[in-house]
Amino acid sequence: MEDLSKKVVVNMAEGQDRAEVIIREGAAAEVLDPKEPVRLVVNGTIGNVVEYLEKRIGAGQFDEKDCNIVVDRDNVSIKLTTNETDYRRQSEITGELKYNPSYVAFGINTGKVWTPAELGMFFKMNRAFFADRKTNMDLVTALMNFTANVNHTIERSIKENGNRTDNFAQVVNSNLPEAFELNIPIFKGMPAERLEVETFAKVDGRDVALVLLSPGSRETLEDLRDRVIDDQLSRIREIAPKIAIFEV
């Protein structure tokens, strides 16, 4: 142990007659290197910007006039940038309205191609999204038996010297309903929407490819997108009216 009996001289300020001296044994604590400020970047749901402003506005972290908001309606997103000219103190908060994975899986209006058997099995496993249980069961049955019906009709047409292509097309048109209804949320966190979906068949010899189309789905999507974004912007203007808002 080091000798601690050595004299220690303490210089006190004028008028001060007492002082406390603490002597620690061992090496001094390591002085940590200064760190750069951490730039905050957050991506999440569409309400992120409103949530951040409600909790941070007035806390002295930023001035409204040093912030901006960029609105991208095509990608259904709102991005807040604070301290826009000071990168070290800057924050970026982005909120997006994301598609519901179940809606995406149907491949509506995307050109996704299904074989009848694949679509039939998919419908069977996603019965919860059909507006009517019986419609779902009828669709599954028609799709799962589709190939058998086609082969039977072609064999019969050969015996009768008929036209295979015409008979095949007739099976496609008569075996599947023109449209059916789904009750499914388009975006995450949003209520379910009732959509009319059409089946469109591409015929090539004995092969058929099915795609799902819904003109109503596109209209509903655009209406929901604008309604949600406008609601968020209205709330932002109430909380922080001095923040500049740009649409791209």
JSON list of C-alpha atoms in Angstrom, two decimals, residues 142-245:
[
{"chain": "A", "resi": 142, "resn": "ALA", "atom": "CA", "xyz": [-64.84, -25.43, -58.99]},
{"chain": "A", "resi": 143, "resn": "LEU", "atom": "CA", "xyz": [-61.13, -24.64, -58.98]},
{"chain": "A", "resi": 144, "resn": "MET", "atom": "CA", "xyz": [-59.98, -27.98, -57.55]},
{"chain": "A", "resi": 145, "resn": "ASN", "atom": "CA", "xyz": [-62.07, -29.88, -60.18]},
{"chain": "A", "resi": 146, "resn": "PHE", "atom": "CA", "xyz": [-61.16, -27.52, -62.99]},
{"chain": "A", "resi": 147, "resn": "THR", "atom": "CA", "xyz": [-58.53, -29.71, -64.71]},
{"chain": "A", "resi": 148, "resn": "ALA", "atom": "CA", "xyz": [-60.77, -32.79, -64.60]},
{"chain": "A", "resi": 149, "resn": "ASN", "atom": "CA", "xyz": [-63.63, -30.87, -66.21]},
{"chain": "A", "resi": 150, "resn": "VAL", "atom": "CA", "xyz": [-61.35, -29.55, -68.94]},
{"chain": "A", "resi": 151, "resn": "ASN", "atom": "CA", "xyz": [-59.91, -32.98, -69.80]},
{"chain": "A", "resi": 152, "resn": "HIS", "atom": "CA", "xyz": [-63.39, -34.52, -69.85]},
{"chain": "A", "resi": 153, "resn": "THR", "atom": "CA", "xyz": [-64.71, -31.87, -72.22]},
{"chain": "A", "resi": 154, "resn": "ILE", "atom": "CA", "xyz": [-61.71, -32.13, -74.56]},
{"chain": "A", "resi": 155, "resn": "GLU", "atom": "CA", "xyz": [-62.02, -35.94, -74.73]},
{"chain": "A", "resi": 156, "resn": "ARG", "atom": "CA", "xyz": [-65.70, -35.62, -75.52]},
{"chain": "A", "resi": 157, "resn": "SER", "atom": "CA", "xyz": [-65.04, -32.99, -78.18]},
{"chain": "A", "resi": 158, "resn": "ILE", "atom": "CA", "xyz": [-62.51, -35.25, -79.90]},
{"chain": "A", "resi": 159, "resn": "LYS", "atom": "CA", "xyz": [-65.03, -38.08, -80.11]},
{"chain": "A", "resi": 160, "resn": "GLU", "atom": "CA", "xyz": [-67.61, -35.69, -81.51]},
{"chain": "A", "resi": 161, "resn": "ASN", "atom": "CA", "xyz": [-65.06, -34.11, -83.88]},
{"chain": "A", "resi": 162, "resn": "GLY", "atom": "CA", "xyz": [-65.57, -30.79, -82.15]},
{"chain": "A", "resi": 163, "resn": "ASN", "atom": "CA", "xyz": [-63.12, -27.94, -81.70]},
{"chain": "A", "resi": 164, "resn": "ARG", "atom": "CA", "xyz": [-60.89, -28.39, -78.63]},
{"chain": "A", "resi": 165, "resn": "THR", "atom": "CA", "xyz": [-60.17, -24.70, -78.19]},
{"chain": "A", "resi": 166, "resn": "ASP", "atom": "CA", "xyz": [-63.83, -23.71, -78.29]},
{"chain": "A", "resi": 167, "resn": "ASN", "atom": "CA", "xyz": [-64.79, -26.41, -75.80]},
{"chain": "A", "resi": 168, "resn": "PHE", "atom": "CA", "xyz": [-61.92, -25.51, -73.50]},
{"chain": "A", "resi": 169, "resn": "ALA", "atom": "CA", "xyz": [-62.89, -21.84, -73.55]},
{"chain": "A", "resi": 170, "resn": "GLN", "atom": "CA", "xyz": [-66.47, -22.82, -72.80]},
{"chain": "A", "resi": 171, "resn": "VAL", "atom": "CA", "xyz": [-65.34, -24.70, -69.69]},
{"chain": "A", "resi": 172, "resn": "VAL", "atom": "CA", "xyz": [-63.38, -21.67, -68.50]},
{"chain": "A", "resi": 173, "resn": "ASN", "atom": "CA", "xyz": [-66.38, -19.39, -68.93]},
{"chain": "A", "resi": 174, "resn": "SER", "atom": "CA", "xyz": [-68.97, -21.67, -67.40]},
{"chain": "A", "resi": 175, "resn": "ASN", "atom": "CA", "xyz": [-67.03, -23.28, -64.56]},
{"chain": "A", "resi": 176, "resn": "LEU", "atom": "CA", "xyz": [-66.01, -20.10, -62.70]},
{"chain": "A", "resi": 177, "resn": "PRO", "atom": "CA", "xyz": [-68.18, -17.23, -61.48]},
{"chain": "A", "resi": 178, "resn": "GLU", "atom": "CA", "xyz": [-67.54, -13.86, -63.09]},
{"chain": "A", "resi": 179, "resn": "ALA", "atom": "CA", "xyz": [-66.92, -12.23, -59.70]},
{"chain": "A", "resi": 180, "resn": "PHE", "atom": "CA", "xyz": [-66.96, -12.83, -55.95]},
{"chain": "A", "resi": 181, "resn": "GLU", "atom": "CA", "xyz": [-66.68, -10.64, -52.86]},
{"chain": "A", "resi": 182, "resn": "LEU", "atom": "CA", "xyz": [-63.91, -10.36, -50.28]},
{"chain": "A", "resi": 183, "resn": "ASN", "atom": "CA", "xyz": [-64.10, -8.71, -46.87]},
{"chain": "A", "resi": 184, "resn": "ILE", "atom": "CA", "xyz": [-60.46, -7.84, -46.20]},
{"chain": "A", "resi": 185, "resn": "PRO", "atom": "CA", "xyz": [-58.37, -4.92, -44.84]},
{"chain": "A", "resi": 186, "resn": "ILE", "atom": "CA", "xyz": [-56.19, -3.33, -47.53]},
{"chain": "A", "resi": 187, "resn": "PHE", "atom": "CA", "xyz": [-53.83, -1.54, -45.12]},
{"chain": "A", "resi": 188, "resn": "LYS", "atom": "CA", "xyz": [-52.39, -2.58, -41.76]},
{"chain": "A", "resi": 189, "resn": "GLY", "atom": "CA", "xyz": [-54.41, -1.36, -38.80]},
{"chain": "A", "resi": 190, "resn": "MET", "atom": "CA", "xyz": [-57.41, -0.39, -40.97]},
{"chain": "A", "resi": 191, "resn": "PRO", "atom": "CA", "xyz": [-60.88, -1.98, -40.92]},
{"chain": "A", "resi": 192, "resn": "ALA", "atom": "CA", "xyz": [-61.87, -4.54, -43.54]},
{"chain": "A", "resi": 193, "resn": "GLU", "atom": "CA", "xyz": [-63.21, -3.35, -46.90]},
{"chain": "A", "resi": 194, "resn": "ARG", "atom": "CA", "xyz": [-65.74, -5.17, -49.05]},
{"chain": "A", "resi": 195, "resn": "LEU", "atom": "CA", "xyz": [-64.24, -5.70, -52.51]},
{"chain": "A", "resi": 196, "resn": "GLU", "atom": "CA", "xyz": [-65.65, -7.25, -55.67]},
{"chain": "A", "resi": 197, "resn": "VAL", "atom": "CA", "xyz": [-62.98, -9.39, -57.35]},
{"chain": "A", "resi": 198, "resn": "GLU", "atom": "CA", "xyz": [-63.11, -10.80, -60.87]},
{"chain": "A", "resi": 199, "resn": "THR", "atom": "CA", "xyz": [-61.30, -13.88, -62.21]},
{"chain": "A", "resi": 200, "resn": "PHE", "atom": "CA", "xyz": [-59.64, -13.49, -65.60]},
{"chain": "A", "resi": 201, "resn": "ALA", "atom": "CA", "xyz": [-58.49, -16.60, -67.47]},
{"chain": "A", "resi": 202, "resn": "LYS", "atom": "CA", "xyz": [-55.66, -16.88, -70.00]},
{"chain": "A", "resi": 203, "resn": "VAL", "atom": "CA", "xyz": [-56.10, -19.99, -72.18]},
{"chain": "A", "resi": 204, "resn": "ASP", "atom": "CA", "xyz": [-53.21, -21.74, -73.96]},
{"chain": "A", "resi": 205, "resn": "GLY", "atom": "CA", "xyz": [-54.14, -25.17, -75.29]},
{"chain": "A", "resi": 206, "resn": "ARG", "atom": "CA", "xyz": [-55.01, -27.27, -72.25]},
{"chain": "A", "resi": 207, "resn": "ASP", "atom": "CA", "xyz": [-53.29, -24.85, -69.87]},
{"chain": "A", "resi": 208, "resn": "VAL", "atom": "CA", "xyz": [-55.06, -22.02, -68.13]},
{"chain": "A", "resi": 209, "resn": "ALA", "atom": "CA", "xyz": [-53.66, -19.23, -65.97]},
{"chain": "A", "resi": 210, "resn": "LEU", "atom": "CA", "xyz": [-55.88, -17.20, -63.67]},
{"chain": "A", "resi": 211, "resn": "VAL", "atom": "CA", "xyz": [-55.37, -13.64, -62.44]},
{"chain": "A", "resi": 212, "resn": "LEU", "atom": "CA", "xyz": [-57.48, -11.63, -59.99]},
{"chain": "A", "resi": 213, "resn": "LEU", "atom": "CA", "xyz": [-58.70, -8.15, -60.88]},
{"chain": "A", "resi": 214, "resn": "SER", "atom": "CA", "xyz": [-60.65, -5.57, -58.88]},
{"chain": "A", "resi": 215, "resn": "PRO", "atom": "CA", "xyz": [-61.33, -2.08, -60.30]},
{"chain": "A", "resi": 216, "resn": "GLY", "atom": "CA", "xyz": [-63.14, -1.27, -57.04]},
{"chain": "A", "resi": 217, "resn": "SER", "atom": "CA", "xyz": [-60.04, -2.15, -55.04]},
{"chain": "A", "resi": 218, "resn": "ARG", "atom": "CA", "xyz": [-58.01, 0.53, -56.79]},
{"chain": "A", "resi": 219, "resn": "GLU", "atom": "CA", "xyz": [-60.67, 3.16, -56.12]},
{"chain": "A", "resi": 220, "resn": "THR", "atom": "CA", "xyz": [-60.95, 2.13, -52.46]},
{"chain": "A", "resi": 221, "resn": "LEU", "atom": "CA", "xyz": [-57.16, 2.17, -52.08]},
{"chain": "A", "resi": 222, "resn": "GLU", "atom": "CA", "xyz": [-56.84, 5.73, -53.40]},
{"chain": "A", "resi": 223, "resn": "ASP", "atom": "CA", "xyz": [-59.74, 6.97, -51.26]},
{"chain": "A", "resi": 224, "resn": "LEU", "atom": "CA", "xyz": [-58.28, 5.41, -48.09]},
{"chain": "A", "resi": 225, "resn": "ARG", "atom": "CA", "xyz": [-54.81, 6.73, -48.85]},
{"chain": "A", "resi": 226, "resn": "ASP", "atom": "CA", "xyz": [-55.96, 10.33, -49.25]},
{"chain": "A", "resi": 227, "resn": "ARG", "atom": "CA", "xyz": [-58.31, 10.15, -46.27]},
{"chain": "A", "resi": 228, "resn": "VAL", "atom": "CA", "xyz": [-55.63, 8.84, -43.89]},
{"chain": "A", "resi": 229, "resn": "ILE", "atom": "CA", "xyz": [-52.92, 11.27, -45.03]},
{"chain": "A", "resi": 230, "resn": "ASP", "atom": "CA", "xyz": [-55.28, 14.28, -44.87]},
{"chain": "A", "resi": 231, "resn": "ASP", "atom": "CA", "xyz": [-56.30, 13.30, -41.34]},
{"chain": "A", "resi": 232, "resn": "GLN", "atom": "CA", "xyz": [-52.64, 13.08, -40.24]},
{"chain": "A", "resi": 233, "resn": "LEU", "atom": "CA", "xyz": [-51.80, 16.46, -41.81]},
{"chain": "A", "resi": 234, "resn": "SER", "atom": "CA", "xyz": [-54.77, 18.07, -40.11]},
{"chain": "A", "resi": 235, "resn": "ARG", "atom": "CA", "xyz": [-53.54, 16.85, -36.71]},
{"chain": "A", "resi": 236, "resn": "ILE", "atom": "CA", "xyz": [-49.97, 17.98, -37.46]},
{"chain": "A", "resi": 237, "resn": "ARG", "atom": "CA", "xyz": [-51.16, 21.50, -38.30]},
{"chain": "A", "resi": 238, "resn": "GLU", "atom": "CA", "xyz": [-52.99, 21.67, -34.98]},
{"chain": "A", "resi": 239, "resn": "ILE", "atom": "CA", "xyz": [-49.94, 20.54, -32.99]},
{"chain": "A", "resi": 240, "resn": "ALA", "atom": "CA", "xyz": [-47.23, 22.44, -34.90]},
{"chain": "A", "resi": 241, "resn": "PRO", "atom": "CA", "xyz": [-48.71, 25.03, -37.28]},
{"chain": "A", "resi": 242, "resn": "LYS", "atom": "CA", "xyz": [-45.33, 26.62, -38.13]},
{"chain": "A", "resi": 243, "resn": "ILE", "atom": "CA", "xyz": [-43.77, 23.49, -39.65]},
{"chain": "A", "resi": 244, "resn": "ALA", "atom": "CA", "xyz": [-43.45, 23.67, -43.45]},
{"chain": "A", "resi": 245, "resn": "ILE", "atom": "CA", "xyz": [-45.31, 20.86, -45.25]}
]
